[in-house]
PDB file of C-alpha atoms and ligand atoms in Angstrom:
ATOM      1  CA  MET A  11      -0.012  -0.009  -0.003  1.00 79.00           C
ATOM      2  CA  THR A  12       1.530   3.357  -0.944  1.00 94.00           C
ATOM      3  CA  ASP A  13       1.496   6.089   1.741  1.00 94.00           C
ATOM      4  CA  GLN A  14      -1.115   7.969  -0.260  1.00 96.00           C
ATOM      5  CA  VAL A  15      -3.476   5.049  -0.415  1.00 98.00           C
ATOM      6  CA  LYS A  16      -2.814   4.353   3.301  1.00 97.00           C
ATOM      7  CA  GLU A  17      -3.838   7.940   4.110  1.00 98.00           C
ATOM      8  CA  LEU A  18      -6.973   7.864   1.856  1.00 98.00           C
ATOM      9  CA  VAL A  19      -8.076   4.614   3.508  1.00 98.00           C
ATOM     10  CA  SER A  20      -7.441   5.945   6.998  1.00 98.00           C
ATOM     11  CA  LYS A  21      -9.314   9.180   6.196  1.00 98.00           C
ATOM     12  CA  CYS A  22     -12.398   7.310   4.989  1.00 98.00           C
ATOM     13  CA  LEU A  23     -12.375   5.275   8.258  1.00 98.00           C
ATOM     14  CA  GLN A  24     -12.164   8.503  10.279  1.00 98.00           C
ATOM     15  CA  ALA A  25     -15.033  10.042   8.195  1.00 99.00           C
ATOM     16  CA  ARG A  26     -17.255   7.052   8.858  1.00 98.00           C
ATOM     17  CA  ASP A  27     -16.914   7.701  12.566  1.00 98.00           C
ATOM     18  CA  LEU A  28     -18.537  11.132  12.013  1.00 98.00           C
ATOM     19  CA  ALA A  29     -21.570   9.754  10.151  1.00 99.00           C
ATOM     20  CA  TYR A  30     -24.917  11.170  11.199  1.00 99.00           C
ATOM     21  CA  CYS A  31     -27.105   8.119  10.791  1.00 99.00           C
ATOM     22  CA  PRO A  32     -29.596   7.904  13.723  1.00 98.00           C
ATOM     23  CA  TYR A  33     -32.200   6.130  11.571  1.00 98.00           C
ATOM     24  CA  SER A  34     -30.273   3.458   9.742  1.00 98.00           C
ATOM     25  CA  ARG A  35     -27.394   3.142  12.173  1.00 98.00           C
ATOM     26  CA  PHE A  36     -25.327   2.364   9.095  1.00 98.00           C
ATOM     27  CA  PRO A  37     -22.332   4.667   9.069  1.00 99.00           C
ATOM     28  CA  VAL A  38     -20.513   5.234   5.827  1.00 99.00           C
ATOM     29  CA  GLY A  39     -17.240   7.131   5.222  1.00 99.00           C
ATOM     30  CA  ALA A  40     -15.698   8.340   1.972  1.00 99.00           C
ATOM     31  CA  ALA A  41     -12.387  10.012   1.115  1.00 99.00           C
ATOM     32  CA  ILE A  42     -11.659  11.494  -2.283  1.00 98.00           C
ATOM     33  CA  LEU A  43      -8.207  12.063  -3.674  1.00 98.00           C
ATOM     34  CA  THR A  44      -7.894  15.088  -5.918  1.00 98.00           C
ATOM     35  CA  ILE A  45      -5.436  15.371  -8.835  1.00 98.00           C
ATOM     36  CA  ASP A  46      -3.253  17.681  -6.722  1.00 97.00           C
ATOM     37  CA  GLY A  47      -3.059  15.316  -3.818  1.00 97.00           C
ATOM     38  CA  ALA A  48      -5.709  16.787  -1.519  1.00 98.00           C
ATOM     39  CA  ILE A  49      -8.045  14.548   0.360  1.00 98.00           C
ATOM     40  CA  ILE A  50     -11.654  15.528   0.905  1.00 98.00           C
ATOM     41  CA  THR A  51     -13.881  13.413   3.140  1.00 99.00           C
ATOM     42  CA  GLY A  52     -17.560  12.821   3.527  1.00 99.00           C
ATOM     43  CA  CYS A  53     -19.937  10.795   5.700  1.00 99.00           C
ATOM     44  CA  ASN A  54     -23.629  10.030   5.279  1.00 99.00           C
ATOM     45  CA  VAL A  55     -25.960  12.646   6.778  1.00 98.00           C
ATOM     46  CA  GLU A  56     -29.465  11.348   7.334  1.00 98.00           C
ATOM     47  CA  ASN A  57     -32.701  13.262   7.905  1.00 98.00           C
ATOM     48  CA  ALA A  58     -35.962  12.665   9.734  1.00 98.00           C
ATOM     49  CA  SER A  59     -37.488  13.045   6.325  1.00 98.00           C
ATOM     50  CA  TYR A  60     -35.671   9.914   5.276  1.00 98.00           C
ATOM     51  CA  GLY A  61     -35.480  10.574   1.538  1.00 98.00           C
ATOM     52  CA  LEU A  62     -33.373  13.682   2.168  1.00 98.00           C
ATOM     53  CA  THR A  63     -30.485  11.576   3.372  1.00 98.00           C
ATOM     54  CA  VAL A  64     -27.198  12.188   1.546  1.00 98.00           C
ATOM     55  CA  CYS A  65     -24.681   9.411   1.108  1.00 99.00           C
ATOM     56  CA  ALA A  66     -21.088   9.735   2.237  1.00 99.00           C
ATOM     57  CA  GLU A  67     -19.691   9.753  -1.366  1.00 98.00           C
ATOM     58  CA  ARG A  68     -22.053  12.556  -2.415  1.00 98.00           C
ATOM     59  CA  THR A  69     -21.300  14.624   0.699  1.00 98.00           C
ATOM     60  CA  ALA A  70     -17.576  14.377  -0.210  1.00 98.00           C
ATOM     61  CA  ILE A  71     -18.162  15.325  -3.761  1.00 98.00           C
ATOM     62  CA  GLN A  72     -20.202  18.396  -2.768  1.00 98.00           C
ATOM     63  CA  ARG A  73     -17.515  19.466  -0.318  1.00 98.00           C
ATOM     64  CA  ALA A  74     -14.753  18.901  -2.925  1.00 98.00           C
ATOM     65  CA  VAL A  75     -16.479  21.092  -5.561  1.00 98.00           C
ATOM     66  CA  VAL A  76     -17.154  23.863  -3.083  1.00 98.00           C
ATOM     67  CA  GLU A  77     -13.457  23.778  -2.144  1.00 98.00           C
ATOM     68  CA  GLY A  78     -12.508  24.252  -5.831  1.00 98.00           C
ATOM     69  CA  HIS A  79     -11.678  20.629  -6.813  1.00 98.00           C
ATOM     70  CA  ARG A  80     -13.077  19.063 -10.016  1.00 98.00           C
ATOM     71  CA  GLU A  81     -10.462  16.560 -10.989  1.00 98.00           C
ATOM     72  CA  PHE A  82     -10.144  13.396  -8.977  1.00 98.00           C
ATOM     73  CA  THR A  83      -8.116  10.188  -9.141  1.00 98.00           C
ATOM     74  CA  ALA A  84      -9.530   7.951  -6.467  1.00 98.00           C
ATOM     75  CA  ILE A  85     -12.099   7.391  -3.727  1.00 98.00           C
ATOM     76  CA  ALA A  86     -12.072   5.137  -0.727  1.00 99.00           C
ATOM     77  CA  VAL A  87     -15.377   4.090   0.782  1.00 98.00           C
ATOM     78  CA  THR A  88     -16.140   2.166   3.934  1.00 98.00           C
ATOM     79  CA  CYS A  89     -18.958   1.062   6.194  1.00 98.00           C
ATOM     80  CA  ASP A  90     -19.162  -1.271   9.241  1.00 98.00           C
ATOM     81  CA  ILE A  91     -19.503  -4.509   7.318  1.00 98.00           C
ATOM     82  CA  LYS A  92     -16.482  -6.655   8.185  1.00 98.00           C
ATOM     83  CA  ASP A  93     -16.822  -9.815   6.078  1.00 98.00           C
ATOM     84  CA  ARG A  94     -17.160  -8.479   2.548  1.00 98.00           C
ATOM     85  CA  PHE A  95     -16.289  -5.475   0.415  1.00 98.00           C
ATOM     86  CA  VAL A  96     -19.201  -3.107  -0.185  1.00 98.00           C
ATOM     87  CA  GLY A  97     -19.589  -0.806  -3.191  1.00 98.00           C
ATOM     88  CA  PRO A  98     -21.147   2.652  -3.465  1.00 98.00           C
ATOM     89  CA  CYS A  99     -24.902   2.856  -4.286  1.00 98.00           C
ATOM     90  CA  GLY A 100     -25.953   3.397  -7.885  1.00 98.00           C
ATOM     91  CA  ALA A 101     -26.859   7.061  -7.328  1.00 98.00           C
ATOM     92  CA  CYS A 102     -23.310   7.730  -5.984  1.00 98.00           C
ATOM     93  CA  ARG A 103     -21.687   5.868  -8.923  1.00 98.00           C
ATOM     94  CA  GLN A 104     -23.548   8.178 -11.316  1.00 98.00           C
ATOM     95  CA  VAL A 105     -22.546  11.293  -9.357  1.00 98.00           C
ATOM     96  CA  LEU A 106     -18.862  10.223  -9.378  1.00 98.00           C
ATOM     97  CA  MET A 107     -19.139   9.586 -13.087  1.00 98.00           C
ATOM     98  CA  GLU A 108     -19.963  13.222 -13.627  1.00 98.00           C
ATOM     99  CA  PHE A 109     -16.353  13.895 -12.882  1.00 98.00           C
ATOM    100  CA  GLY A 110     -14.848  11.250 -15.152  1.00 98.00           C
ATOM    101  CA  SER A 111     -14.668   7.533 -15.489  1.00 96.00           C
ATOM    102  CA  ASP A 112     -11.027   7.129 -14.534  1.00 95.00           C
ATOM    103  CA  TRP A 113     -11.489   6.864 -10.749  1.00 98.00           C
ATOM    104  CA  ILE A 114      -9.804   4.126  -8.784  1.00 98.00           C
ATOM    105  CA  VAL A 115     -12.212   2.953  -6.120  1.00 98.00           C
ATOM    106  CA  TYR A 116     -11.005   1.380  -2.882  1.00 98.00           C
ATOM    107  CA  LEU A 117     -13.789  -0.694  -1.217  1.00 98.00           C
ATOM    108  CA  THR A 118     -12.490  -0.610   2.303  1.00 98.00           C
ATOM    109  CA  LYS A 119     -13.341  -2.891   5.242  1.00 98.00           C
ATOM    110  CA  PRO A 120     -13.295  -1.608   8.877  1.00 98.00           C
ATOM    111  CA  ASP A 121      -9.859  -3.165   9.428  1.00 98.00           C
ATOM    112  CA  GLY A 122      -8.426  -1.080   6.658  1.00 98.00           C
ATOM    113  CA  SER A 123      -8.027  -3.876   4.151  1.00 98.00           C
ATOM    114  CA  TYR A 124      -9.417  -2.913   0.718  1.00 98.00           C
ATOM    115  CA  LYS A 125     -10.301  -4.193  -2.739  1.00 98.00           C
ATOM    116  CA  GLU A 126      -9.238  -2.002  -5.625  1.00 98.00           C
ATOM    117  CA  THR A 127     -11.704  -1.515  -8.477  1.00 98.00           C
ATOM    118  CA  SER A 128     -12.624   1.313 -10.815  1.00 98.00           C
ATOM    119  CA  LEU A 129     -15.629   3.449 -11.502  1.00 98.00           C
ATOM    120  CA  SER A 130     -15.921   2.151 -15.071  1.00 98.00           C
ATOM    121  CA  GLU A 131     -16.078  -1.361 -13.692  1.00 98.00           C
ATOM    122  CA  LEU A 132     -18.742  -0.348 -11.171  1.00 98.00           C
ATOM    123  CA  LEU A 133     -20.824   1.583 -13.699  1.00 98.00           C
ATOM    124  CA  PRO A 134     -20.305   0.160 -17.185  1.00 98.00           C
ATOM    125  CA  LEU A 135     -22.009   1.765 -20.224  1.00 98.00           C
ATOM    126  CA  ALA A 136     -22.563   4.866 -18.193  1.00 98.00           C
ATOM    127  CA  PHE A 137     -24.490   7.964 -19.176  1.00 97.00           C
ATOM    128  CA  THR A 138     -21.897  10.788 -19.014  1.00 97.00           C
ATOM    129  CA  PRO A 139     -21.709  14.538 -19.691  1.00 96.00           C
ATOM    130  CA  ALA A 140     -20.200  13.620 -23.106  1.00 95.00           C
ATOM    131  CA  HIS A 141     -23.632  12.352 -24.143  1.00 96.00           C
ATOM    132  CA  LEU A 142     -25.056  15.839 -23.810  1.00 95.00           C
ATOM    133  CA  ALA A 143     -22.519  17.338 -26.195  1.00 85.00           C
ATOM    134  CA  LYS A 144     -24.242  18.635 -29.289  1.00 65.00           C
ATOM    135  CA  ASN A 145     -23.166  16.880 -32.516  1.00 59.00           C
TER     136      ASN A 145
HETATM  137  N1  THU B  29     -25.113   5.068   2.216  1.00 66.49           N
HETATM  138  C1  THU B  29     -24.022   5.795   1.842  1.00 66.49           C
HETATM  139  O1  THU B  29     -23.608   6.750   2.565  1.00 66.49           O
HETATM  140  N2  THU B  29     -23.386   5.466   0.724  1.00 66.49           N
HETATM  141  C2  THU B  29     -23.776   4.411  -0.092  1.00 66.49           C
HETATM  142  O2  THU B  29     -23.144   4.266  -1.176  1.00 66.49           O
HETATM  143  C3  THU B  29     -24.831   3.514   0.315  1.00 66.49           C
HETATM  144  C4  THU B  29     -25.703   4.015   1.454  1.00 66.49           C
HETATM  145  C5  THU B  29     -25.872   5.446   3.428  1.00 66.49           C
HETATM  146  C6  THU B  29     -27.222   6.098   3.205  1.00 66.49           C
HETATM  147  C7  THU B  29     -27.920   5.814   4.504  1.00 66.49           C
HETATM  148  O3  THU B  29     -27.581   6.831   5.444  1.00 66.49           O
HETATM  149  C8  THU B  29     -27.260   4.522   4.995  1.00 66.49           C
HETATM  150  O4  THU B  29     -26.100   4.355   4.276  1.00 66.49           O
HETATM  151  C9  THU B  29     -28.160   3.262   4.762  1.00 66.49           C
HETATM  152  O5  THU B  29     -28.605   3.207   3.532  1.00 66.49           O
END
């Protein structure tokens, strides 16, 4: 594991500990690596009006964009499930795809072990901003 991946994984685990999830009690943490090496984190933020819940990955993306980042290389995602690697929900896959298909995705277990995959593997044949380009 490179130091950068180690840090990304550790930051997503820390972010999970900040999750606001009183309804599901299912904490999720995400950490995004920007092209210039910054790491932006997110956790899920639930709401009494359940449908207003925002996932960890999307919280991280919103934060990153507000902080001026639009180019990303990787995301690490974690939850409390110990015995298998868990991927981002479909909505989050689409939101990540808005910022390119070249993301490395580290599906991270609570002990810090991870499976490396990619966004294009997680969301094949995706609808992307390129499809909206006039031709
Ligand atoms: N959740 C995420 O934060 N990311 C995902 O990719 C899947 C689900 C959150 C939403 C909700 O707060 C809780 O996990 C249970 O669905």
